[in-house]
Coordinates of C-alpha atoms in Angstrom, one line a residue:
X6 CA 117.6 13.2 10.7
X7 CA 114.6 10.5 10.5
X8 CA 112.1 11.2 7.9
X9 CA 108.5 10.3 9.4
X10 CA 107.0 7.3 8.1
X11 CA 103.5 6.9 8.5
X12 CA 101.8 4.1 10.1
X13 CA 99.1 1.7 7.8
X14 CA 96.4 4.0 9.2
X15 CA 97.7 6.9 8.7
X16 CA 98.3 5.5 4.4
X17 CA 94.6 4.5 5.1
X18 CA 93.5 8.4 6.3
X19 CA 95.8 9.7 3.2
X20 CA 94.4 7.6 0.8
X21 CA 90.6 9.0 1.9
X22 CA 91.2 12.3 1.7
X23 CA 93.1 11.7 -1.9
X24 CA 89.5 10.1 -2.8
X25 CA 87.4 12.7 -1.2
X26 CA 89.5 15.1 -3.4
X27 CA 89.8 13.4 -6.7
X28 CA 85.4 12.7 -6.2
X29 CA 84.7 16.9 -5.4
X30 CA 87.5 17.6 -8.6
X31 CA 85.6 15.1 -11.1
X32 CA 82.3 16.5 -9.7
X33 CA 83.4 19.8 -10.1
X34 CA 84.7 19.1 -14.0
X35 CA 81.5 17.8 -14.4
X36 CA 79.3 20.3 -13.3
X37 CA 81.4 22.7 -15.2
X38 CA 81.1 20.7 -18.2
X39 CA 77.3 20.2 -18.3
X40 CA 75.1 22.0 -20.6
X41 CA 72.2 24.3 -19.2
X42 CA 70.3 22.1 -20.9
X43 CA 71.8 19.2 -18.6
X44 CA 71.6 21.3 -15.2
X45 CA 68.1 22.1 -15.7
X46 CA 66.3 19.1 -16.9
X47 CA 68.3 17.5 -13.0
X48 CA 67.5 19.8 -11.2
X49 CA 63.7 20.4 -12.4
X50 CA 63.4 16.2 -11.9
X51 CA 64.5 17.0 -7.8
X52 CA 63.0 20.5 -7.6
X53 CA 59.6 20.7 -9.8
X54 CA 55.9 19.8 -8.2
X55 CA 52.5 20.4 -9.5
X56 CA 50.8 23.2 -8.2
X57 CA 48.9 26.7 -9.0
X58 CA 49.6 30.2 -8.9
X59 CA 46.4 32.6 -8.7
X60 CA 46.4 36.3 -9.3
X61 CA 43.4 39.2 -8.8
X62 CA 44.4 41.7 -11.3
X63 CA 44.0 45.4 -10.3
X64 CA 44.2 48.7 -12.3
X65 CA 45.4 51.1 -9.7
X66 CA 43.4 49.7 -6.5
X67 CA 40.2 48.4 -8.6
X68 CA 40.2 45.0 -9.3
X69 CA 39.3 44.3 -12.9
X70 CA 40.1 40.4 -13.3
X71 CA 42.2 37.2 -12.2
X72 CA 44.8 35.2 -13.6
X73 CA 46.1 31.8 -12.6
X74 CA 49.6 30.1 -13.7
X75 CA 49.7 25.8 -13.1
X76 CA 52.6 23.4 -13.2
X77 CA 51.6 20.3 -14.1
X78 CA 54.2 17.0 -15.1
X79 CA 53.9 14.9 -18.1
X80 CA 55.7 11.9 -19.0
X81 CA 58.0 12.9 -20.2
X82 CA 57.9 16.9 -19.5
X83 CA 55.9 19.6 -18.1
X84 CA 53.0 21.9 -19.1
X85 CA 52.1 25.2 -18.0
X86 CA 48.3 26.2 -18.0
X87 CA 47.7 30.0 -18.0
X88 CA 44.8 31.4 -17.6
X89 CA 43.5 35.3 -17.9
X90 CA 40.2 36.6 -17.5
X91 CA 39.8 40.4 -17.4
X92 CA 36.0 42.4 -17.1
X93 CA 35.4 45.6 -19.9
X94 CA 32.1 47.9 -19.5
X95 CA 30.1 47.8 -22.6
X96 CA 26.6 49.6 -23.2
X97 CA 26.1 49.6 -19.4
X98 CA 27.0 46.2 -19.1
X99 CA 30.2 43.9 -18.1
X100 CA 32.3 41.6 -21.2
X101 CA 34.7 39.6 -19.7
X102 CA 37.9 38.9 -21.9
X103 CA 39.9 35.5 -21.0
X104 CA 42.4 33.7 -22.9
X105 CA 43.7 30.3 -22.1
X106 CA 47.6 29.4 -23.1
X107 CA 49.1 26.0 -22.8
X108 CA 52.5 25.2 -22.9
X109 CA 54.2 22.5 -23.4
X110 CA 57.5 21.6 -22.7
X111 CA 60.6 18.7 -22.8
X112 CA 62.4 17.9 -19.4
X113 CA 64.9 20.5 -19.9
X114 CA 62.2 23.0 -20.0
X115 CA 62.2 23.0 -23.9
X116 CA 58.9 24.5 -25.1
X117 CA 57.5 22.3 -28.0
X118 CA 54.2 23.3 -28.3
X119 CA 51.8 26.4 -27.5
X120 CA 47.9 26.2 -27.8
X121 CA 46.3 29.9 -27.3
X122 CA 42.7 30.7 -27.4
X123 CA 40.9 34.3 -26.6
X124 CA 37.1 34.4 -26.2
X125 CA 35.3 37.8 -26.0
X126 CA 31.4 37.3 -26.0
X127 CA 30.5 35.7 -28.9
X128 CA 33.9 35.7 -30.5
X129 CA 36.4 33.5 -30.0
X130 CA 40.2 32.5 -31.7
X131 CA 42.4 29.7 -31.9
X132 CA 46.2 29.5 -32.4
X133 CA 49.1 26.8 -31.5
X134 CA 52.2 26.5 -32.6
X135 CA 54.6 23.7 -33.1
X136 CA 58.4 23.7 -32.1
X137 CA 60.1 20.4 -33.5
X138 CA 63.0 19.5 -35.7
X139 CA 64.6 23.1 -36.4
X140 CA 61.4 24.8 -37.1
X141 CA 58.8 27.2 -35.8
X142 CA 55.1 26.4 -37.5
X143 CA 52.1 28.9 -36.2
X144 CA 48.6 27.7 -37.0
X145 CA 45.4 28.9 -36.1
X146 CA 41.2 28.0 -36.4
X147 CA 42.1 25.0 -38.3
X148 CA 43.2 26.6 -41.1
X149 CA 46.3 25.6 -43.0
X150 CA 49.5 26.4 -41.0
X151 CA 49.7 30.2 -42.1
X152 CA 53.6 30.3 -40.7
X153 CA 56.9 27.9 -40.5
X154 CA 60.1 29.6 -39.2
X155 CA 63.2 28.2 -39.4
X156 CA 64.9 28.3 -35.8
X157 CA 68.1 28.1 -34.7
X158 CA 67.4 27.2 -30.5
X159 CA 63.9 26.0 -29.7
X160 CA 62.3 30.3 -27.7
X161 CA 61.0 30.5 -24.2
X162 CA 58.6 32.3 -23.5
X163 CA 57.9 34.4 -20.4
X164 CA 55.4 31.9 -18.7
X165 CA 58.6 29.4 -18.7
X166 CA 61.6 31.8 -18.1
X167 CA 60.7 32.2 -14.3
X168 CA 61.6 28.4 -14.3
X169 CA 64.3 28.2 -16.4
X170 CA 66.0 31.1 -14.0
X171 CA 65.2 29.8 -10.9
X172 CA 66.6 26.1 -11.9
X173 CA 70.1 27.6 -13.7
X174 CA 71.3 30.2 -11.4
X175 CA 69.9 33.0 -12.9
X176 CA 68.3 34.6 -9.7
X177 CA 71.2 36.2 -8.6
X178 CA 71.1 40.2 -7.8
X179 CA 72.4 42.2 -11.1
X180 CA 72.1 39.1 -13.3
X181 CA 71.3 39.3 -17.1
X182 CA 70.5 36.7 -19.2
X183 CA 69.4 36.7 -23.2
X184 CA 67.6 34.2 -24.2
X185 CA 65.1 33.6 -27.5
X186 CA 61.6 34.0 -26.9
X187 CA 58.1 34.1 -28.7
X188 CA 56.3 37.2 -27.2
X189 CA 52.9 38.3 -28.1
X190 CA 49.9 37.1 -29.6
X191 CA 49.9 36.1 -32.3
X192 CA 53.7 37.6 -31.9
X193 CA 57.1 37.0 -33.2
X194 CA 60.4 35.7 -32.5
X195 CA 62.1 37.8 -30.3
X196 CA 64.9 38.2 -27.8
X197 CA 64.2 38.0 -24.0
X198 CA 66.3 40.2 -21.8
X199 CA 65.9 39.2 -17.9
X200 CA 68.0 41.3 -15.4
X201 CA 67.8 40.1 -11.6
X202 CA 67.6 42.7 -9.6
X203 CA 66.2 43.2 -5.4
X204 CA 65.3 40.4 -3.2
X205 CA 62.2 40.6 -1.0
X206 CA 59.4 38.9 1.1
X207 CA 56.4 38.6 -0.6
X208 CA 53.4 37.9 2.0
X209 CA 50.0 36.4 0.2
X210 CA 46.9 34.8 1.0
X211 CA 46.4 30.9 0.1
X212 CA 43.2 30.0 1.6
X213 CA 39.7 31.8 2.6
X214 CA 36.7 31.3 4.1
X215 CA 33.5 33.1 4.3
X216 CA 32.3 34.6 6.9
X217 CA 28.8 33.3 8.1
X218 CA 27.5 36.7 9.5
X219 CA 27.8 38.2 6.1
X220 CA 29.0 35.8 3.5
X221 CA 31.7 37.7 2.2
X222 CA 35.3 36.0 1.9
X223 CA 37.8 36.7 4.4
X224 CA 41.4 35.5 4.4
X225 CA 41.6 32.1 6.0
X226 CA 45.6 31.5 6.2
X227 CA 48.7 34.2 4.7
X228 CA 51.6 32.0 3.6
X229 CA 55.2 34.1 2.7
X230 CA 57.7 33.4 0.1
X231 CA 61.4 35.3 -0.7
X232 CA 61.7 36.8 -4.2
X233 CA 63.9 38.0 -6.5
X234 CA 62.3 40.8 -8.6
X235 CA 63.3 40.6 -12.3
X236 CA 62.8 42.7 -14.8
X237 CA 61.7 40.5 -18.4
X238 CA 62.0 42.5 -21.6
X239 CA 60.9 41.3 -25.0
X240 CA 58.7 43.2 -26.9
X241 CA 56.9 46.2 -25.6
X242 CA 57.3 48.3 -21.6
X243 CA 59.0 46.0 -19.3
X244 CA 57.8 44.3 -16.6
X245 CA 58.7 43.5 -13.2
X246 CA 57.9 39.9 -12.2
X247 CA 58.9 38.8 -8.6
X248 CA 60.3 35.1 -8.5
X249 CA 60.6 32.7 -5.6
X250 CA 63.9 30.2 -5.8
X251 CA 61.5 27.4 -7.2
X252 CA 60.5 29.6 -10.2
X253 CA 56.9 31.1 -8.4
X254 CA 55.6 33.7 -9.5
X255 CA 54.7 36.0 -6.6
X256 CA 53.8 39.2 -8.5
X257 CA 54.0 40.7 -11.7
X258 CA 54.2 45.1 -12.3
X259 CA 53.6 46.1 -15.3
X260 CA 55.5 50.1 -16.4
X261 CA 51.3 51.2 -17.1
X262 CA 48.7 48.5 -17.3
X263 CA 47.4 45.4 -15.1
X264 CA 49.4 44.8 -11.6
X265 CA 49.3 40.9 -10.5
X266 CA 48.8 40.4 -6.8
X267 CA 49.0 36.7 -6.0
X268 CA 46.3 35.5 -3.6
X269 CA 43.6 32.6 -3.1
X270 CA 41.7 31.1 -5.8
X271 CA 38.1 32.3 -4.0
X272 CA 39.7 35.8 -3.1
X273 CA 40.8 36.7 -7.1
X274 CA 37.5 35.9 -8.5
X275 CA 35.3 37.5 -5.9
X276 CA 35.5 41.1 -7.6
X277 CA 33.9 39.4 -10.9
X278 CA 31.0 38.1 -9.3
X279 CA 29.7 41.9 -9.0
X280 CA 27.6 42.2 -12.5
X281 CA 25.9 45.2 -11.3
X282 CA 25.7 48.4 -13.5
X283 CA 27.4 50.2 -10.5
X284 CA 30.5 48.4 -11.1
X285 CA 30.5 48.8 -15.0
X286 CA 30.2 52.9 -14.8
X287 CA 33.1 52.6 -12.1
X288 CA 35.0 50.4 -14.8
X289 CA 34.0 52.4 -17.5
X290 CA 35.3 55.6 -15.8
X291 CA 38.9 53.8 -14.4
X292 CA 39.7 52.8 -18.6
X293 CA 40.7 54.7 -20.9
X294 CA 38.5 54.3 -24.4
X295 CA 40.7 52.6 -27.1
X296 CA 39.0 52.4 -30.6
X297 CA 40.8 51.1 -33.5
X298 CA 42.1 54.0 -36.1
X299 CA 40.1 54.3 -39.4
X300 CA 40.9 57.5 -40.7
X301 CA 44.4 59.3 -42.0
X302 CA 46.5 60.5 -39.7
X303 CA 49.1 63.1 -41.4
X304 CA 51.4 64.9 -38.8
X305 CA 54.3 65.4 -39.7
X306 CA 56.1 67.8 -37.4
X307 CA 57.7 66.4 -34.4
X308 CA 55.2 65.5 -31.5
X309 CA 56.1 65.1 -27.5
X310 CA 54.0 63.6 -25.5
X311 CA 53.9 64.0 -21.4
X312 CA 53.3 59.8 -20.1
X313 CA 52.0 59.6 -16.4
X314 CA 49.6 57.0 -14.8
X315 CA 45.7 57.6 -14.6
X316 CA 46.1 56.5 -10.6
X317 CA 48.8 59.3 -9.9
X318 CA 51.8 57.2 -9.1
X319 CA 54.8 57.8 -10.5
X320 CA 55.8 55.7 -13.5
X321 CA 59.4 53.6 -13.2
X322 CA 62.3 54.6 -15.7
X323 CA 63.6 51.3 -15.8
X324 CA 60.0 49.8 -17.2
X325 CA 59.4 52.4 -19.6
X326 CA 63.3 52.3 -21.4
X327 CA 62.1 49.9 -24.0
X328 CA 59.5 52.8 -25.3
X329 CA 63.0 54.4 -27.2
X330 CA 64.2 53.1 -30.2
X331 CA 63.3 53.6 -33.9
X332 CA 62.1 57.4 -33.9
X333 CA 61.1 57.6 -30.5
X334 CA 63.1 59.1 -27.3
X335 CA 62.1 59.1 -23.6
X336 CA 63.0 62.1 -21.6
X337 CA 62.2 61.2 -18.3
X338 CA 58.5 61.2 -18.3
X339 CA 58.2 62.8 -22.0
X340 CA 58.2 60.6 -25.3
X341 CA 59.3 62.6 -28.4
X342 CA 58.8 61.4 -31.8
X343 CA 60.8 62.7 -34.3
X344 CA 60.2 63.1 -37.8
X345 CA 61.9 60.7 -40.2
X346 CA 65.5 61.1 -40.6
X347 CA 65.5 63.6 -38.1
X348 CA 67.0 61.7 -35.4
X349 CA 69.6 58.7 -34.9
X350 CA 69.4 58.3 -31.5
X351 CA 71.4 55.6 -29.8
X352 CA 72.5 52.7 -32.0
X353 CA 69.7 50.7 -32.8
X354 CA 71.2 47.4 -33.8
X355 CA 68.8 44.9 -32.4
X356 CA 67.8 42.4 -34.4
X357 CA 65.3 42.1 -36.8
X358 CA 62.7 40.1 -35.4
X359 CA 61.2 36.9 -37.2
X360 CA 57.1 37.1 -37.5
X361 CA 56.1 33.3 -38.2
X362 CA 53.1 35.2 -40.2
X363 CA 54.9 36.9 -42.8
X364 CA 54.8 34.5 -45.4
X365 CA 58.2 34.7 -47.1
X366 CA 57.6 31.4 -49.4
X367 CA 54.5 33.0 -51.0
X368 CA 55.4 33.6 -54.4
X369 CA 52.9 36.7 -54.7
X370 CA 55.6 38.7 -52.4
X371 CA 58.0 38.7 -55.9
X372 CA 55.3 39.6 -57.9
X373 CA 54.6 42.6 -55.6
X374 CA 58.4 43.5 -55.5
X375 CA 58.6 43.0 -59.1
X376 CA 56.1 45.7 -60.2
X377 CA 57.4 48.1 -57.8
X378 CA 60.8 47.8 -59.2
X379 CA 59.2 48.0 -63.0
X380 CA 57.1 51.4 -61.4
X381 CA 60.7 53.0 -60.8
X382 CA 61.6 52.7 -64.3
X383 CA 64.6 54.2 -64.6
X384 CA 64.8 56.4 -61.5
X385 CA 67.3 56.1 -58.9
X386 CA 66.1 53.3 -56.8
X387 CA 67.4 54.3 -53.8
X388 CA 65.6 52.8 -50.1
X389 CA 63.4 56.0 -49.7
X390 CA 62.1 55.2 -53.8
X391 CA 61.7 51.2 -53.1
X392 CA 59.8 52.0 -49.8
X393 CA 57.3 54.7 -52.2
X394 CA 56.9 51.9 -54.0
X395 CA 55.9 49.4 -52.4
X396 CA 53.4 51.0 -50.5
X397 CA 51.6 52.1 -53.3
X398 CA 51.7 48.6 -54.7
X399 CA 50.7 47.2 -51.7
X400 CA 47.8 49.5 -51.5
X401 CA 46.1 48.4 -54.7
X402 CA 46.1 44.8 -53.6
X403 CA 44.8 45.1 -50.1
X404 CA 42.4 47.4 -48.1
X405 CA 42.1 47.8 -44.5
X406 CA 39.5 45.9 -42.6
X407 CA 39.1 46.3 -38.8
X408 CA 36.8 43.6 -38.4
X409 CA 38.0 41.0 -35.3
X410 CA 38.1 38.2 -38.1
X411 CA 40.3 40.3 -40.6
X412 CA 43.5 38.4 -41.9
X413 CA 46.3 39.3 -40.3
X414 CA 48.7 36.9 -41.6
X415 CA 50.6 37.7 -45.5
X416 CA 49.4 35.0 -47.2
X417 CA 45.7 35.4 -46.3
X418 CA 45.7 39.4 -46.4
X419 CA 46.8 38.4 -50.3
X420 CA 44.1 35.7 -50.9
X421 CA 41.3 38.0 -48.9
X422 CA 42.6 41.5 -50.6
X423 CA 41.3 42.6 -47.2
X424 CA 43.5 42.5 -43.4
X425 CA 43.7 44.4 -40.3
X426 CA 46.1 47.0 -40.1
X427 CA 48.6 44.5 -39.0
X428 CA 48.1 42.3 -41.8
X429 CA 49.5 44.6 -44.1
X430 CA 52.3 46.4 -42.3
X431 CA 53.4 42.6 -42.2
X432 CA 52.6 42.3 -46.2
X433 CA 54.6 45.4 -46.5
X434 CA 57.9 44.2 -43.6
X435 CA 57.9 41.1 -45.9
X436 CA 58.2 43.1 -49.5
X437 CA 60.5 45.3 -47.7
X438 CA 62.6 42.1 -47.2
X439 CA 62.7 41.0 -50.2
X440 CA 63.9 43.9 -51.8
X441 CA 66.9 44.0 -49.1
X442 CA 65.4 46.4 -46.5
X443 CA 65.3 46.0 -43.1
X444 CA 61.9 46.1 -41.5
X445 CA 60.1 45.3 -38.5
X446 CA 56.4 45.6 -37.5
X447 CA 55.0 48.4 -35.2
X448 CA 52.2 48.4 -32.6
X449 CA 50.6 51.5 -31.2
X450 CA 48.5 54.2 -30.4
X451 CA 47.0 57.3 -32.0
X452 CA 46.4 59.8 -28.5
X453 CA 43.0 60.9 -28.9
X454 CA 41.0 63.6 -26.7
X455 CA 39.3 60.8 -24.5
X456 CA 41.5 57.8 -25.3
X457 CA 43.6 56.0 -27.6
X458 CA 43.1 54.5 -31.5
X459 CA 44.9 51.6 -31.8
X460 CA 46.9 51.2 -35.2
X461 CA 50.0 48.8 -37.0
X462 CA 52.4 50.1 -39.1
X463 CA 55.6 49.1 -40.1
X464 CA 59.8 50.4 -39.8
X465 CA 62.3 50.4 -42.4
X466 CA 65.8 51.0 -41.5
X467 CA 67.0 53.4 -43.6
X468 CA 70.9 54.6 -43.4
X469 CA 71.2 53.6 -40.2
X470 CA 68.0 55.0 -39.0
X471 CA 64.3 53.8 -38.5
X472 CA 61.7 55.5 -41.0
X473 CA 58.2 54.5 -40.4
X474 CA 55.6 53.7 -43.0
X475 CA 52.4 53.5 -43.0
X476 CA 50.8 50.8 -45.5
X477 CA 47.7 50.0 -44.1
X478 CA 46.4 54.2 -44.7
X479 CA 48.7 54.2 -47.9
X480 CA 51.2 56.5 -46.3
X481 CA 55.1 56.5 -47.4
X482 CA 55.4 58.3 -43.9
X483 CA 53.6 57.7 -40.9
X484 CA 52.3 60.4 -39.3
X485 CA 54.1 61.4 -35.5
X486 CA 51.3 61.3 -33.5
X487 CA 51.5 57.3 -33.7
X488 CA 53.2 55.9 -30.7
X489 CA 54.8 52.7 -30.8
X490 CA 53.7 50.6 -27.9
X491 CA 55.4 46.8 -28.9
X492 CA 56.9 45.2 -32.4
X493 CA 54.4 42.5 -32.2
X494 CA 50.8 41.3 -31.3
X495 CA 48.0 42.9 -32.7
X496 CA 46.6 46.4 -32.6
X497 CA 43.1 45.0 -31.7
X498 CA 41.8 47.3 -28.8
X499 CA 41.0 44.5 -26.3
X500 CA 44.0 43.4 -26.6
X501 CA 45.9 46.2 -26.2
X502 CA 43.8 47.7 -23.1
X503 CA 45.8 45.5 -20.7
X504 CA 48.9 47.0 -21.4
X505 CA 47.3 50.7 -21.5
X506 CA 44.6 50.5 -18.3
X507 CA 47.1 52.9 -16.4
X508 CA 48.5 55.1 -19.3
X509 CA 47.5 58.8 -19.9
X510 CA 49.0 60.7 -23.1
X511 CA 49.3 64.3 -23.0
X512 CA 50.4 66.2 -26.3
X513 CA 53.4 69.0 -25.4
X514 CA 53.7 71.8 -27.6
X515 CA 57.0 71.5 -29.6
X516 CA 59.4 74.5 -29.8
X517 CA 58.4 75.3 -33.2
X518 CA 54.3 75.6 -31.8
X519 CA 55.0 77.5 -28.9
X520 CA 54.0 81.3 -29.0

């Protein structure tokens, strides 16, 4: 037998393909061994071009404002410019809310700063907060920083994640990723969940022109883009945003508020060029009223409310899971809220989440724990006695204001001895901490006969189960027919409306009530 011997060129054709396989097995190893971090910041560098995003906002089929998301480069890194501008009735007239967020960011998509500023008439606020060596510092007006975090990763937030998906893989059907965020305004630290889910062709306008014969706007030119919708929770209801492969944003569905259609610049603003009182009765009768709660509120039985939309469509499961947790439980379309200790529900182990404004370094957060451990004396100073407590200490030092400019941070609800309802249930989430409870804020609603009352409160993890507390009203217990809408932002009622546009609350009769 003669073994085969092969000729120069065929040595020559081995020795290729040996190199063409050791070069894809080293490239391989490598892209296996690179951090996201790594992936991201190369592929952003081949895949990432200015450009802008615009929105017409619309509560069921009324438009009601715009919105506008731009990419822009820096050297080195990126920033993201949002914008969101959204029209209110008042006394017959039209107020136009808008707030202006940039972000800034490293090439890996790293956010290191956030600027955020709301104007509403003659009222306007400032934030911006600071992401740099291991620590989260939240400013705002040009007062002293009010908040400094320590952080483990660097959060996204949900302007950025779009990005971050599109560039790592993450736009892949069934999906999830986790990542740390900073959601609301002024919010907290929280954690981002981001499911991929159905892909689909979005179809939009990008360019219009007016028609000469009777100057309105018509669409000039429709462009198309594939997405991937993905549902983003953090904080409050989900939402459904609808992501093309370069991070886009082609659409954004919200479980009851604002739906984002993407469209031309000319064609989102036209709506808010109508100042007529016509168009502020139609507003005023689309919205539902939302006043901010001043009173008591003392329910204590269990309360179920029936959720549907004000424009008759049906409302999506999947966008309104994150309204369970703590004391409440979705049923469908009903939300029950239980009375405390009366339900355990699933098992709530989410984390706490970390509020930049809660001022754990001021010293006058021992003094309040302190004299609510020298007012139980020698009772048994069990959670449910530490939480009485507290709130009764809390309520000698501070009073609720509802003005817009009320402290909402710890450290100036202490100096002020005045805050929004926020500001306290975050002066009584910090106490609570210090004296070894677990506690998170609350953001919510009262249901009122033609609307909403917006309110804060707090919730302390008792025995494996969520109590809510009331400090801002002086209430050990707050009363059940408070409906928790997110765990963070603030309970002013402009800045809730967006999420509540679509929302109507019907109370249900309980077992007990029912003849």
């Amino acid at each position: 037998m003669q073994l085969y011997r092969p000729s120069p060129r065929a040595w020559a054709a081995i020795g290729v393909l040996a190199a063409w396989g050791a070069a894809l097995a080293w490239l391989g190893v490598r892209r296996l061994t690179q951090t996201e971090s790594a992936i991201i910041s190369a592929e952003a560098a081949l895949r990432l071009a200015p450009g802008a995003s615009w929105f017409a906002l619309y509560s069921g089929e009324l438009p009601v404002g715009q919105a506008g998301i731009t990419l822009d480069t820096l050297s080195p890194g990126y920033q993201i410019l949002e914008t969101f501008s959204m029209e209110t009735p008042q006394d017959a007239m039209i107020l136009r809310s808008s707030r202006t967020t940039v972000t800034k960011l490293s090439g890996a998509l790293q956010v290191t700063e956030i600027s955020h500023r709301s104007i509403r008439g003659g009222w306007s606020e400032s934030w911006r907060a600071a992401i740099a060596d291991g620590r989260f510092r939240l400013g705002g007006d040009g007062d002293s920083l009010p908040g400094d975090v320590e952080i483990g990763v660097a959060p996204t937030t949900t302007a950025v994640a779009p990005f971050r998906l599109a560039l790592s893989g993450g736009l892949v059907e069934g999906r999830q990723r986790l990542l740390p965020g900073y959601a609301g305004w002024p919010g907290a630290l929280v954690r981002l969940t981001m499911t991929a889910g159905r892909d689909s062709m979005a179809v939009f306008a990008d360019s219009a022109v007016m028609d000469p014969a009777t100057g309105d706007l018509l669409v000039a030119h429709e462009d198309s883009a594939r997405a991937r919708a993905v549902v983003i929770s953090g904080d409050g209801p989900a939402e459904r945003w609808w992501i093309d492969a370069r991070g886009r944003v082609v659409g954004i569905e919200t479980a009851f508020g604002l739906r984002w259609v993407r469209t031309d610049f000319d064609l989102a603003t036209r709506a808010l060029r109508d100042r007529s009182p016509e168009r502020a009765a139609r507003l005023t009768r689309s919205y539902p009223v939302i006043r901010t709660l001043t009173r008591p509120a003392e329910t204590a039985t269990p309360q179920r409310f029936l959720l549907s939309r004000r424009d008759g469509m049906p409302l999506d499961p999947v966008l309104l899971a994150p309204m369970a947790g703590g004391r409440q439980e979705v049923r469908g379309d009903t939300l029950v809220v239980h009375r405390a200790g009366a339900y355990a529900g699933a098992v709530d182990q989410e984390p706490i989440r970390r509020d930049p404004l809660e001022g754990t370094a001021d010293p006058r957060i021992e003094e309040i724990v302190a004299r609510a451990r020298t007012a139980l004396g020698t009772r048994s100073a069990d959670d449910n006695a530490w939480i009485t407590a507290l709130t009764t200490e809390i309520a000698t030092r501070v009073r609720l204001d509802t003005a817009e400019r009320a402290a909402v941070g710890v450290s100036q609800a202490l100096s002020a001895r005045r805050a929004r309802a926020e500001g306290i249930a975050r002066l009584f989430v910090t106490a609570a901490h210090a004296a070894g409870l677990p506690a998170r804020l609350a953001v919510g609603i009262r249901p009122v006969a033609d609307g909403f009352e917006s309110h804060a409160w707090a919730e302390v993890r008792v025995a494996g189960r969520w109590r809510s507390v009331d400090p801002a009203l002086g209430r050990a217990e707050a009363s059940t027919d408070l409906i928790r809408v997110t765990r963070g932002g603030s309970s002013n009622p402009w800045r809730l409306l967006p999420q509540l546009v679509q929302l109507r609350v019907v109370g249900v009769p309980t077992p007990e009530e029912a003849p």
